[in-house]
Amino acid sequence: MCDGIYCFSSTACANSSNLIAVEVLQQPSTGPALVPFLVYCQKLVKLWGPNLDTSLLVQYIRQEVRDPKQAAMLLQAHEMRTLVVLLDGVDEAAGL
């Protein structure tokens, strides 16, 4: 498992999400499982503004995740600090 911030290409970011999911499923259960979540920076920065009433990540989950059960699971993982956020498009979003 990684313990820092890393930069990858879009393809590597998506692959990393899959690898983390596989790694989590193969590990013996010793505590809460890590939950990988791919976040697109171009969508994330559009949420930024004075009307933001919660954390940017929570707002992103509420707005972008269509399935209510999946959104609830991601919000719970966020609260438990087990959500592994993979940011895609940081370089593209820099000018937004």
mmCIF file with all atom_site columns, C-alpha atoms in Angstrom:
data_model
loop_
_atom_site.group_PDB
_atom_site.id
_atom_site.type_symbol
_atom_site.label_atom_id
_atom_site.label_alt_id
_atom_site.label_comp_id
_atom_site.label_asym_id
_atom_site.label_entity_id
_atom_site.label_seq_id
_atom_site.pdbx_PDB_ins_code
_atom_site.Cartn_x
_atom_site.Cartn_y
_atom_site.Cartn_z
_atom_site.occupancy
_atom_site.B_iso_or_equiv
_atom_site.pdbx_formal_charge
_atom_site.auth_seq_id
_atom_site.auth_comp_id
_atom_site.auth_asym_id
_atom_site.auth_atom_id
_atom_site.pdbx_PDB_model_num
ATOM 1  C CA . MET A 1 1  ? 0.000   0.000   0.000   1.00 0.00 ? 1  MET A CA 1
ATOM 2  C CA . CYS A 1 2  ? 1.161   3.529   -0.633  1.00 0.00 ? 2  CYS A CA 1
ATOM 3  C CA . ASP A 1 3  ? 1.404   6.253   1.973   1.00 0.00 ? 3  ASP A CA 1
ATOM 4  C CA . GLY A 1 4  ? 1.884   9.405   -0.059  1.00 0.00 ? 4  GLY A CA 1
ATOM 5  C CA . ILE A 1 5  ? 0.754   11.461  -3.004  1.00 0.00 ? 5  ILE A CA 1
ATOM 6  C CA . TYR A 1 6  ? 1.754   10.272  -6.455  1.00 0.00 ? 6  TYR A CA 1
ATOM 7  C CA . CYS A 1 7  ? 1.103   11.561  -9.984  1.00 0.00 ? 7  CYS A CA 1
ATOM 8  C CA . PHE A 1 8  ? 0.089   9.228   -12.794 1.00 0.00 ? 8  PHE A CA 1
ATOM 9  C CA . SER A 1 9  ? -1.291  9.506   -16.296 1.00 0.00 ? 9  SER A CA 1
ATOM 10 C CA . SER A 1 10 ? -5.063  9.062   -16.756 1.00 0.00 ? 10 SER A CA 1
ATOM 11 C CA . THR A 1 11 ? -4.619  5.437   -17.783 1.00 0.00 ? 11 THR A CA 1
ATOM 12 C CA . ALA A 1 12 ? -2.296  4.728   -14.872 1.00 0.00 ? 12 ALA A CA 1
ATOM 13 C CA . CYS A 1 13 ? -4.739  6.412   -12.500 1.00 0.00 ? 13 CYS A CA 1
ATOM 14 C CA . ALA A 1 14 ? -7.589  4.164   -13.634 1.00 0.00 ? 14 ALA A CA 1
ATOM 15 C CA . ASN A 1 15 ? -5.308  1.120   -13.465 1.00 0.00 ? 15 ASN A CA 1
ATOM 16 C CA . SER A 1 16 ? -4.192  2.112   -9.969  1.00 0.00 ? 16 SER A CA 1
ATOM 17 C CA . SER A 1 17 ? -7.813  2.223   -8.849  1.00 0.00 ? 17 SER A CA 1
ATOM 18 C CA . ASN A 1 18 ? -8.288  -1.326  -10.111 1.00 0.00 ? 18 ASN A CA 1
ATOM 19 C CA . LEU A 1 19 ? -5.032  -2.514  -8.518  1.00 0.00 ? 19 LEU A CA 1
ATOM 20 C CA . ILE A 1 20 ? -5.972  -1.045  -5.148  1.00 0.00 ? 20 ILE A CA 1
ATOM 21 C CA . ALA A 1 21 ? -9.382  -2.741  -5.324  1.00 0.00 ? 21 ALA A CA 1
ATOM 22 C CA . VAL A 1 22 ? -7.756  -6.102  -6.120  1.00 0.00 ? 22 VAL A CA 1
ATOM 23 C CA . GLU A 1 23 ? -5.175  -5.602  -3.350  1.00 0.00 ? 23 GLU A CA 1
ATOM 24 C CA . VAL A 1 24 ? -7.905  -4.832  -0.809  1.00 0.00 ? 24 VAL A CA 1
ATOM 25 C CA . LEU A 1 25 ? -9.880  -7.934  -1.776  1.00 0.00 ? 25 LEU A CA 1
ATOM 26 C CA . GLN A 1 26 ? -6.811  -10.177 -1.464  1.00 0.00 ? 26 GLN A CA 1
ATOM 27 C CA . GLN A 1 27 ? -5.695  -8.913  1.948   1.00 0.00 ? 27 GLN A CA 1
ATOM 28 C CA . PRO A 1 28 ? -6.919  -10.618 5.105   1.00 0.00 ? 28 PRO A CA 1
ATOM 29 C CA . SER A 1 29 ? -9.426  -8.464  6.958   1.00 0.00 ? 29 SER A CA 1
ATOM 30 C CA . THR A 1 30 ? -7.487  -6.719  9.725   1.00 0.00 ? 30 THR A CA 1
ATOM 31 C CA . GLY A 1 31 ? -9.582  -3.581  9.852   1.00 0.00 ? 31 GLY A CA 1
ATOM 32 C CA . PRO A 1 32 ? -11.557 -1.285  7.621   1.00 0.00 ? 32 PRO A CA 1
ATOM 33 C CA . ALA A 1 33 ? -10.914 -1.832  3.914   1.00 0.00 ? 33 ALA A CA 1
ATOM 34 C CA . LEU A 1 34 ? -9.495  0.918   1.754   1.00 0.00 ? 34 LEU A CA 1
ATOM 35 C CA . VAL A 1 35 ? -11.907 2.177   -0.901  1.00 0.00 ? 35 VAL A CA 1
ATOM 36 C CA . PRO A 1 36 ? -10.382 3.558   -4.133  1.00 0.00 ? 36 PRO A CA 1
ATOM 37 C CA . PHE A 1 37 ? -12.248 6.453   -5.745  1.00 0.00 ? 37 PHE A CA 1
ATOM 38 C CA . LEU A 1 38 ? -11.321 8.104   -9.031  1.00 0.00 ? 38 LEU A CA 1
ATOM 39 C CA . VAL A 1 39 ? -11.997 11.874  -9.019  1.00 0.00 ? 39 VAL A CA 1
ATOM 40 C CA . TYR A 1 40 ? -11.863 13.954  -12.188 1.00 0.00 ? 40 TYR A CA 1
ATOM 41 C CA . CYS A 1 41 ? -10.286 17.324  -11.382 1.00 0.00 ? 41 CYS A CA 1
ATOM 42 C CA . GLN A 1 42 ? -12.069 19.133  -14.226 1.00 0.00 ? 42 GLN A CA 1
ATOM 43 C CA . LYS A 1 43 ? -15.412 18.311  -12.552 1.00 0.00 ? 43 LYS A CA 1
ATOM 44 C CA . LEU A 1 44 ? -14.053 18.947  -9.063  1.00 0.00 ? 44 LEU A CA 1
ATOM 45 C CA . VAL A 1 45 ? -12.897 22.518  -9.729  1.00 0.00 ? 45 VAL A CA 1
ATOM 46 C CA . LYS A 1 46 ? -16.298 23.445  -11.163 1.00 0.00 ? 46 LYS A CA 1
ATOM 47 C CA . LEU A 1 47 ? -17.808 22.855  -7.708  1.00 0.00 ? 47 LEU A CA 1
ATOM 48 C CA . TRP A 1 48 ? -15.476 25.365  -6.063  1.00 0.00 ? 48 TRP A CA 1
ATOM 49 C CA . GLY A 1 49 ? -17.165 28.614  -5.100  1.00 0.00 ? 49 GLY A CA 1
ATOM 50 C CA . PRO A 1 50 ? -18.712 30.727  -2.347  1.00 0.00 ? 50 PRO A CA 1
ATOM 51 C CA . ASN A 1 51 ? -21.824 28.522  -2.099  1.00 0.00 ? 51 ASN A CA 1
ATOM 52 C CA . LEU A 1 52 ? -19.831 25.444  -1.078  1.00 0.00 ? 52 LEU A CA 1
ATOM 53 C CA . ASP A 1 53 ? -21.405 24.322  2.212   1.00 0.00 ? 53 ASP A CA 1
ATOM 54 C CA . THR A 1 54 ? -19.272 21.226  2.853   1.00 0.00 ? 54 THR A CA 1
ATOM 55 C CA . SER A 1 55 ? -15.935 19.772  1.822   1.00 0.00 ? 55 SER A CA 1
ATOM 56 C CA . LEU A 1 56 ? -15.215 19.793  -1.890  1.00 0.00 ? 56 LEU A CA 1
ATOM 57 C CA . LEU A 1 57 ? -14.858 16.003  -1.951  1.00 0.00 ? 57 LEU A CA 1
ATOM 58 C CA . VAL A 1 58 ? -18.185 15.440  -0.163  1.00 0.00 ? 58 VAL A CA 1
ATOM 59 C CA . GLN A 1 59 ? -19.900 17.796  -2.601  1.00 0.00 ? 59 GLN A CA 1
ATOM 60 C CA . TYR A 1 60 ? -18.275 15.955  -5.532  1.00 0.00 ? 60 TYR A CA 1
ATOM 61 C CA . ILE A 1 61 ? -19.542 12.597  -4.263  1.00 0.00 ? 61 ILE A CA 1
ATOM 62 C CA . ARG A 1 62 ? -23.062 13.951  -3.719  1.00 0.00 ? 62 ARG A CA 1
ATOM 63 C CA . GLN A 1 63 ? -23.217 15.484  -7.172  1.00 0.00 ? 63 GLN A CA 1
ATOM 64 C CA . GLU A 1 64 ? -21.320 13.011  -9.368  1.00 0.00 ? 64 GLU A CA 1
ATOM 65 C CA . VAL A 1 65 ? -22.187 9.594   -7.924  1.00 0.00 ? 65 VAL A CA 1
ATOM 66 C CA . ARG A 1 66 ? -25.628 8.685   -9.252  1.00 0.00 ? 66 ARG A CA 1
ATOM 67 C CA . ASP A 1 67 ? -26.260 5.513   -7.219  1.00 0.00 ? 67 ASP A CA 1
ATOM 68 C CA . PRO A 1 68 ? -27.407 6.514   -3.698  1.00 0.00 ? 68 PRO A CA 1
ATOM 69 C CA . LYS A 1 69 ? -26.009 3.332   -2.127  1.00 0.00 ? 69 LYS A CA 1
ATOM 70 C CA . GLN A 1 70 ? -22.614 3.866   -3.733  1.00 0.00 ? 70 GLN A CA 1
ATOM 71 C CA . ALA A 1 71 ? -22.608 7.529   -2.674  1.00 0.00 ? 71 ALA A CA 1
ATOM 72 C CA . ALA A 1 72 ? -23.460 6.540   0.914   1.00 0.00 ? 72 ALA A CA 1
ATOM 73 C CA . MET A 1 73 ? -20.659 3.967   0.927   1.00 0.00 ? 73 MET A CA 1
ATOM 74 C CA . LEU A 1 74 ? -18.144 6.514   -0.373  1.00 0.00 ? 74 LEU A CA 1
ATOM 75 C CA . LEU A 1 75 ? -19.244 9.107   2.189   1.00 0.00 ? 75 LEU A CA 1
ATOM 76 C CA . GLN A 1 76 ? -18.905 6.522   4.946   1.00 0.00 ? 76 GLN A CA 1
ATOM 77 C CA . ALA A 1 77 ? -15.414 5.580   3.728   1.00 0.00 ? 77 ALA A CA 1
ATOM 78 C CA . HIS A 1 78 ? -14.547 9.302   3.691   1.00 0.00 ? 78 HIS A CA 1
ATOM 79 C CA . GLU A 1 79 ? -15.724 9.672   7.307   1.00 0.00 ? 79 GLU A CA 1
ATOM 80 C CA . MET A 1 80 ? -13.739 6.563   8.301   1.00 0.00 ? 80 MET A CA 1
ATOM 81 C CA . ARG A 1 81 ? -10.663 7.922   6.508   1.00 0.00 ? 81 ARG A CA 1
ATOM 82 C CA . THR A 1 82 ? -10.425 4.808   4.351   1.00 0.00 ? 82 THR A CA 1
ATOM 83 C CA . LEU A 1 83 ? -11.195 6.506   1.031   1.00 0.00 ? 83 LEU A CA 1
ATOM 84 C CA . VAL A 1 84 ? -8.217  6.467   -1.349  1.00 0.00 ? 84 VAL A CA 1
ATOM 85 C CA . VAL A 1 85 ? -8.738  9.417   -3.687  1.00 0.00 ? 85 VAL A CA 1
ATOM 86 C CA . LEU A 1 86 ? -7.094  9.174   -7.097  1.00 0.00 ? 86 LEU A CA 1
ATOM 87 C CA . LEU A 1 87 ? -7.061  12.570  -8.814  1.00 0.00 ? 87 LEU A CA 1
ATOM 88 C CA . ASP A 1 88 ? -7.194  12.490  -12.598 1.00 0.00 ? 88 ASP A CA 1
ATOM 89 C CA . GLY A 1 89 ? -6.636  15.512  -14.822 1.00 0.00 ? 89 GLY A CA 1
ATOM 90 C CA . VAL A 1 90 ? -4.708  17.764  -12.435 1.00 0.00 ? 90 VAL A CA 1
ATOM 91 C CA . ASP A 1 91 ? -2.671  19.174  -15.321 1.00 0.00 ? 91 ASP A CA 1
ATOM 92 C CA . GLU A 1 92 ? -5.777  19.784  -17.465 1.00 0.00 ? 92 GLU A CA 1
ATOM 93 C CA . ALA A 1 93 ? -7.654  21.466  -14.604 1.00 0.00 ? 93 ALA A CA 1
ATOM 94 C CA . ALA A 1 94 ? -4.819  23.858  -13.770 1.00 0.00 ? 94 ALA A CA 1
ATOM 95 C CA . GLY A 1 95 ? -6.178  26.553  -16.085 1.00 0.00 ? 95 GLY A CA 1
ATOM 96 C CA . LEU A 1 96 ? -9.812  26.302  -14.950 1.00 0.00 ? 96 LEU A CA 1
#
